[in-house]
Amino acid sequence: MRTNSRNFYLIPYVLWIALFVVTPLLLVLYYSFFDIEGHFTLENYRKFFTPVYLKMTLSSFWYAFLITLFSLLIAYPTAYLLTKTKHKQLWLLLIILPSWINLLLKAYAFLGIFGTYGAANSFLEALGIGGRQILFTDFSFIFVSVYIFLPFMILPIFNSLDELNPTLLDASNDLGGSSWVTFKRVIFPLTLDGVKAGCQIVFIPALSLFMLTRLIAGNRVITLGTAIEQHFLVTQDWGMGSTIAVFLIIAMVFIMVLTGRRKRGIL
């Protein structure tokens, strides 16, 4: 009786997955086998392996890697310091709060900050450095992307650090371990799941960015997400756009498997 009741409650979940996950994926796969005129073809897959799209793929992975790396380098010490503060939950809330603001609004805010007459150039002029072209550069794109994804990197790392048993740190100190040894041998290995989760949360969406590449990078940065947007909204080549999406989905699944939590065996 209990098993039947449990299966009944699974029906809405299964329907949701089928309608909003499986069906869209199958539609993307279906459209990838058709050209712009609606004829069945494998040309889209051949075209993807040309230098243009391969270069775009490498560019997407490179920028996603940089965004993830800088987010991690900032997030880990920030999360560690948060666990040592008195009102850590309040500080964590203040860090997460900007993520509630619409992404488009934040992008337009940075257009003003990094613009020719924005706050960033005004600050540089006050220092005597003079105005610089900050907007529409790799720096502005990576900076804004890291700012947007940073809370999502901090949260899982903070949870891992906050759940760390303090007696393990005391044991390391009692055994003569220095702060660096304690971090390398105890803290970091035990919080690695949080790091993996944060990298997964940041790297996967960073692969498919397209709005920031247009607004902040001024289309100087071309990613797979940008190409998908162009094919669906500009050239109307849904087949090529779907083909790129198929490879992007495969890459995302690979990253999820690579950074997924592995069950530890019991010694």
Short mmCIF file of C-alpha atoms in Angstrom, two decimals:
data_model
loop_
_atom_site.label_atom_id
_atom_site.label_comp_id
_atom_site.label_asym_id
_atom_site.label_seq_id
_atom_site.Cartn_x
_atom_site.Cartn_y
_atom_site.Cartn_z
CA MET A 1 0.00 0.00 0.00
CA ARG A 2 2.80 2.38 0.94
CA THR A 3 4.65 1.59 -2.33
CA ASN A 4 1.54 2.36 -4.40
CA SER A 5 1.07 5.65 -2.57
CA ARG A 6 4.71 6.60 -3.18
CA ASN A 7 4.39 5.79 -6.89
CA PHE A 8 1.25 7.93 -7.09
CA TYR A 9 3.09 10.97 -5.73
CA LEU A 10 5.85 10.42 -8.31
CA ILE A 11 3.44 10.93 -11.22
CA PRO A 12 3.59 14.78 -11.24
CA TYR A 13 7.39 14.65 -11.05
CA VAL A 14 7.63 12.16 -13.93
CA LEU A 15 5.20 14.23 -16.04
CA TRP A 16 7.19 17.40 -15.36
CA ILE A 17 10.47 15.72 -16.37
CA ALA A 18 8.88 14.23 -19.48
CA LEU A 19 7.27 17.48 -20.66
CA PHE A 20 9.89 20.06 -19.74
CA VAL A 21 13.18 18.10 -19.88
CA VAL A 22 12.94 15.03 -22.09
CA THR A 23 10.61 16.48 -24.75
CA PRO A 24 12.66 19.68 -25.35
CA LEU A 25 15.86 17.60 -25.61
CA LEU A 26 14.23 15.29 -28.16
CA LEU A 27 12.97 18.29 -30.15
CA VAL A 28 16.47 19.81 -30.22
CA LEU A 29 17.89 16.48 -31.40
CA TYR A 30 15.13 16.19 -34.04
CA TYR A 31 15.67 19.66 -35.51
CA SER A 32 19.43 19.12 -35.66
CA PHE A 33 18.89 16.72 -38.61
CA PHE A 34 17.21 19.33 -40.83
CA ASP A 35 18.64 22.17 -42.89
CA ILE A 36 17.26 25.69 -43.21
CA GLU A 37 14.84 24.54 -45.92
CA GLY A 38 13.47 21.68 -43.82
CA HIS A 39 15.24 18.83 -45.62
CA PHE A 40 16.73 15.92 -43.70
CA THR A 41 20.54 16.17 -43.66
CA LEU A 42 23.69 15.36 -41.73
CA GLU A 43 25.40 18.48 -43.05
CA ASN A 44 24.89 20.34 -39.76
CA TYR A 45 27.05 17.82 -37.90
CA ARG A 46 29.75 17.97 -40.57
CA LYS A 47 29.70 21.76 -40.45
CA PHE A 48 30.12 21.76 -36.66
CA PHE A 49 33.55 20.13 -37.02
CA THR A 50 34.83 22.89 -39.31
CA PRO A 51 37.49 25.29 -37.91
CA VAL A 52 34.94 28.08 -37.33
CA TYR A 53 32.80 26.13 -34.89
CA LEU A 54 35.70 24.26 -33.31
CA LYS A 55 37.37 27.59 -32.57
CA MET A 56 34.09 28.84 -31.11
CA THR A 57 33.87 25.73 -28.92
CA LEU A 58 37.41 26.21 -27.62
CA SER A 59 36.65 29.88 -26.96
CA SER A 60 33.53 28.94 -24.98
CA PHE A 61 35.43 26.44 -22.84
CA TRP A 62 38.30 28.88 -22.31
CA TYR A 63 36.09 31.73 -21.09
CA ALA A 64 33.99 29.35 -18.97
CA PHE A 65 37.22 28.03 -17.43
CA LEU A 66 38.48 31.55 -16.66
CA ILE A 67 35.14 32.59 -15.14
CA THR A 68 35.05 29.44 -12.99
CA LEU A 69 38.71 29.80 -11.93
CA PHE A 70 38.42 33.45 -10.86
CA SER A 71 35.11 32.75 -9.12
CA LEU A 72 36.73 29.90 -7.17
CA LEU A 73 39.81 31.96 -6.22
CA ILE A 74 37.55 34.67 -4.79
CA ALA A 75 34.80 32.44 -3.39
CA TYR A 76 36.88 30.00 -1.33
CA PRO A 77 38.64 32.55 0.94
CA THR A 78 35.41 34.56 1.13
CA ALA A 79 33.43 31.50 2.24
CA TYR A 80 36.18 30.58 4.73
CA LEU A 81 36.13 34.07 6.27
CA LEU A 82 32.34 33.98 6.43
CA THR A 83 32.44 30.84 8.59
CA LYS A 84 34.66 32.72 11.07
CA THR A 85 32.44 35.81 11.38
CA LYS A 86 29.92 36.34 14.15
CA HIS A 87 26.83 36.92 11.99
CA LYS A 88 27.77 34.60 9.14
CA GLN A 89 24.22 33.89 7.98
CA LEU A 90 23.51 37.62 7.66
CA TRP A 91 26.71 38.20 5.67
CA LEU A 92 25.87 35.23 3.46
CA LEU A 93 22.44 36.70 2.80
CA LEU A 94 23.98 40.03 1.79
CA ILE A 95 26.26 38.22 -0.66
CA ILE A 96 23.41 36.21 -2.16
CA LEU A 97 21.03 39.19 -2.32
CA PRO A 98 22.37 40.62 -5.63
CA SER A 99 21.57 37.32 -7.35
CA TRP A 100 17.87 38.12 -6.83
CA ILE A 101 18.17 41.12 -9.14
CA ASN A 102 17.35 40.57 -12.80
CA LEU A 103 20.42 39.72 -14.89
CA LEU A 104 19.51 42.26 -17.57
CA LEU A 105 19.33 45.07 -15.00
CA LYS A 106 22.77 44.18 -13.65
CA ALA A 107 24.19 44.10 -17.18
CA TYR A 108 22.83 47.57 -17.93
CA ALA A 109 24.18 48.83 -14.60
CA PHE A 110 27.69 47.73 -15.64
CA LEU A 111 27.22 49.45 -19.00
CA GLY A 112 27.01 52.68 -17.02
CA ILE A 113 29.84 51.80 -14.62
CA PHE A 114 32.32 50.78 -17.32
CA GLY A 115 31.23 53.36 -19.89
CA THR A 116 33.41 56.23 -21.11
CA TYR A 117 31.93 58.60 -18.53
CA GLY A 118 31.17 55.91 -15.93
CA ALA A 119 32.32 55.50 -12.36
CA ALA A 120 35.27 53.25 -13.28
CA ASN A 121 36.83 55.80 -15.64
CA SER A 122 36.12 58.63 -13.21
CA PHE A 123 38.03 56.70 -10.55
CA LEU A 124 40.98 56.10 -12.91
CA GLU A 125 41.09 59.79 -13.80
CA ALA A 126 41.07 60.71 -10.09
CA LEU A 127 44.11 58.47 -9.64
CA GLY A 128 45.83 60.25 -12.51
CA ILE A 129 45.83 57.19 -14.76
CA GLY A 130 43.34 58.64 -17.23
CA GLY A 131 40.32 57.16 -18.96
CA ARG A 132 40.51 53.69 -20.50
CA GLN A 133 38.39 51.60 -22.81
CA ILE A 134 36.97 49.17 -20.24
CA LEU A 135 33.65 48.30 -21.83
CA PHE A 136 33.57 45.82 -24.74
CA THR A 137 36.76 44.06 -23.65
CA ASP A 138 37.61 40.58 -22.36
CA PHE A 139 38.27 42.13 -18.94
CA SER A 140 34.79 43.63 -18.64
CA PHE A 141 33.15 40.41 -19.83
CA ILE A 142 35.02 38.21 -17.35
CA PHE A 143 34.64 40.73 -14.50
CA VAL A 144 30.85 41.01 -14.91
CA SER A 145 30.46 37.25 -15.39
CA VAL A 146 32.44 36.52 -12.21
CA TYR A 147 30.39 39.10 -10.30
CA ILE A 148 27.15 37.44 -11.43
CA PHE A 149 28.23 33.84 -10.75
CA LEU A 150 30.18 34.48 -7.55
CA PRO A 151 27.27 33.94 -5.08
CA PHE A 152 26.56 30.56 -6.67
CA MET A 153 30.16 29.52 -6.10
CA ILE A 154 30.28 30.82 -2.53
CA LEU A 155 27.12 29.08 -1.28
CA PRO A 156 28.11 25.37 -1.71
CA ILE A 157 31.66 26.05 -0.50
CA PHE A 158 30.32 27.89 2.55
CA ASN A 159 28.01 24.97 3.36
CA SER A 160 30.90 22.51 3.12
CA LEU A 161 33.13 24.63 5.34
CA ASP A 162 30.34 25.30 7.84
CA GLU A 163 29.65 21.56 8.22
CA LEU A 164 33.34 20.77 8.79
CA ASN A 165 33.96 19.07 12.13
CA PRO A 166 36.18 21.47 14.18
CA THR A 167 37.67 18.58 16.13
CA LEU A 168 39.49 17.50 12.97
CA LEU A 169 41.25 20.87 12.84
CA ASP A 170 42.15 20.59 16.52
CA ALA A 171 43.57 17.12 15.90
CA SER A 172 45.70 18.43 13.04
CA ASN A 173 47.06 21.23 15.26
CA ASP A 174 47.76 18.79 18.11
CA LEU A 175 49.75 16.61 15.71
CA GLY A 176 51.93 19.58 14.79
CA GLY A 177 50.37 20.44 11.47
CA SER A 178 50.88 24.01 10.30
CA SER A 179 48.02 26.14 8.96
CA TRP A 180 48.98 25.30 5.37
CA VAL A 181 49.27 21.55 6.10
CA THR A 182 45.91 21.61 7.88
CA PHE A 183 44.32 23.32 4.90
CA LYS A 184 45.98 21.01 2.33
CA ARG A 185 45.45 17.73 4.19
CA VAL A 186 42.21 18.35 6.09
CA ILE A 187 40.13 21.38 5.11
CA PHE A 188 40.35 21.31 1.32
CA PRO A 189 39.86 17.53 0.83
CA LEU A 190 36.82 17.55 3.12
CA THR A 191 35.27 20.52 1.29
CA LEU A 192 36.06 19.23 -2.19
CA ASP A 193 32.42 18.27 -2.80
CA GLY A 194 31.42 21.89 -2.22
CA VAL A 195 34.13 23.06 -4.64
CA LYS A 196 32.95 20.59 -7.28
CA ALA A 197 29.33 21.67 -6.84
CA GLY A 198 30.31 25.34 -7.14
CA CYS A 199 32.40 24.70 -10.26
CA GLN A 200 29.52 22.76 -11.78
CA ILE A 201 27.03 25.53 -11.03
CA VAL A 202 29.30 28.18 -12.58
CA PHE A 203 30.99 26.36 -15.47
CA ILE A 204 27.87 24.91 -17.10
CA PRO A 205 25.90 28.20 -17.45
CA ALA A 206 29.11 30.06 -18.38
CA LEU A 207 29.43 27.79 -21.43
CA SER A 208 26.18 29.09 -22.89
CA LEU A 209 26.37 32.81 -22.08
CA PHE A 210 25.05 35.02 -24.84
CA MET A 211 23.47 38.15 -23.36
CA LEU A 212 26.65 39.33 -21.62
CA THR A 213 28.70 38.65 -24.75
CA ARG A 214 26.42 41.03 -26.61
CA LEU A 215 25.94 43.78 -24.01
CA ILE A 216 29.22 43.78 -22.08
CA ALA A 217 31.68 42.31 -24.59
CA GLY A 218 30.08 43.98 -27.60
CA ASN A 219 30.17 40.70 -29.57
CA ARG A 220 33.97 40.64 -29.31
CA VAL A 221 33.56 37.40 -27.37
CA ILE A 222 31.81 34.71 -29.42
CA THR A 223 30.61 31.61 -27.60
CA LEU A 224 28.38 28.66 -28.43
CA GLY A 225 25.50 30.42 -26.70
CA THR A 226 25.96 33.43 -28.99
CA ALA A 227 25.99 31.15 -32.05
CA ILE A 228 22.78 29.41 -30.95
CA GLU A 229 21.06 32.77 -30.47
CA GLN A 230 22.20 33.96 -33.91
CA HIS A 231 21.00 30.81 -35.68
CA PHE A 232 17.60 30.78 -34.00
CA LEU A 233 16.80 34.52 -34.04
CA VAL A 234 18.79 35.99 -36.95
CA THR A 235 19.61 33.44 -39.66
CA GLN A 236 16.55 31.26 -38.77
CA ASP A 237 18.73 28.17 -39.27
CA TRP A 238 17.15 26.14 -36.50
CA GLY A 239 18.93 22.97 -37.62
CA MET A 240 22.43 24.39 -37.11
CA GLY A 241 21.38 26.06 -33.87
CA SER A 242 20.00 22.74 -32.61
CA THR A 243 23.18 20.92 -33.64
CA ILE A 244 25.30 23.32 -31.59
CA ALA A 245 22.85 22.87 -28.70
CA VAL A 246 23.23 19.07 -28.92
CA PHE A 247 27.01 19.29 -28.52
CA LEU A 248 26.58 21.86 -25.75
CA ILE A 249 24.24 19.49 -23.90
CA ILE A 250 26.75 16.64 -24.33
CA ALA A 251 29.49 18.88 -22.91
CA MET A 252 27.29 19.83 -19.95
CA VAL A 253 26.48 16.19 -19.18
CA PHE A 254 30.19 15.36 -19.35
CA ILE A 255 31.00 18.18 -16.90
CA MET A 256 28.23 17.00 -14.55
CA VAL A 257 29.59 13.45 -14.58
CA LEU A 258 33.15 14.68 -14.12
CA THR A 259 32.31 16.92 -11.16
CA GLY A 260 29.59 14.70 -9.70
CA ARG A 261 29.84 13.37 -6.19
CA ARG A 262 31.26 9.88 -5.97
CA LYS A 263 30.25 7.57 -3.17
CA ARG A 264 33.11 6.83 -0.86
CA GLY A 265 33.63 3.25 0.09
CA ILE A 266 33.51 2.30 3.73
CA LEU A 267 36.95 1.29 5.02
#
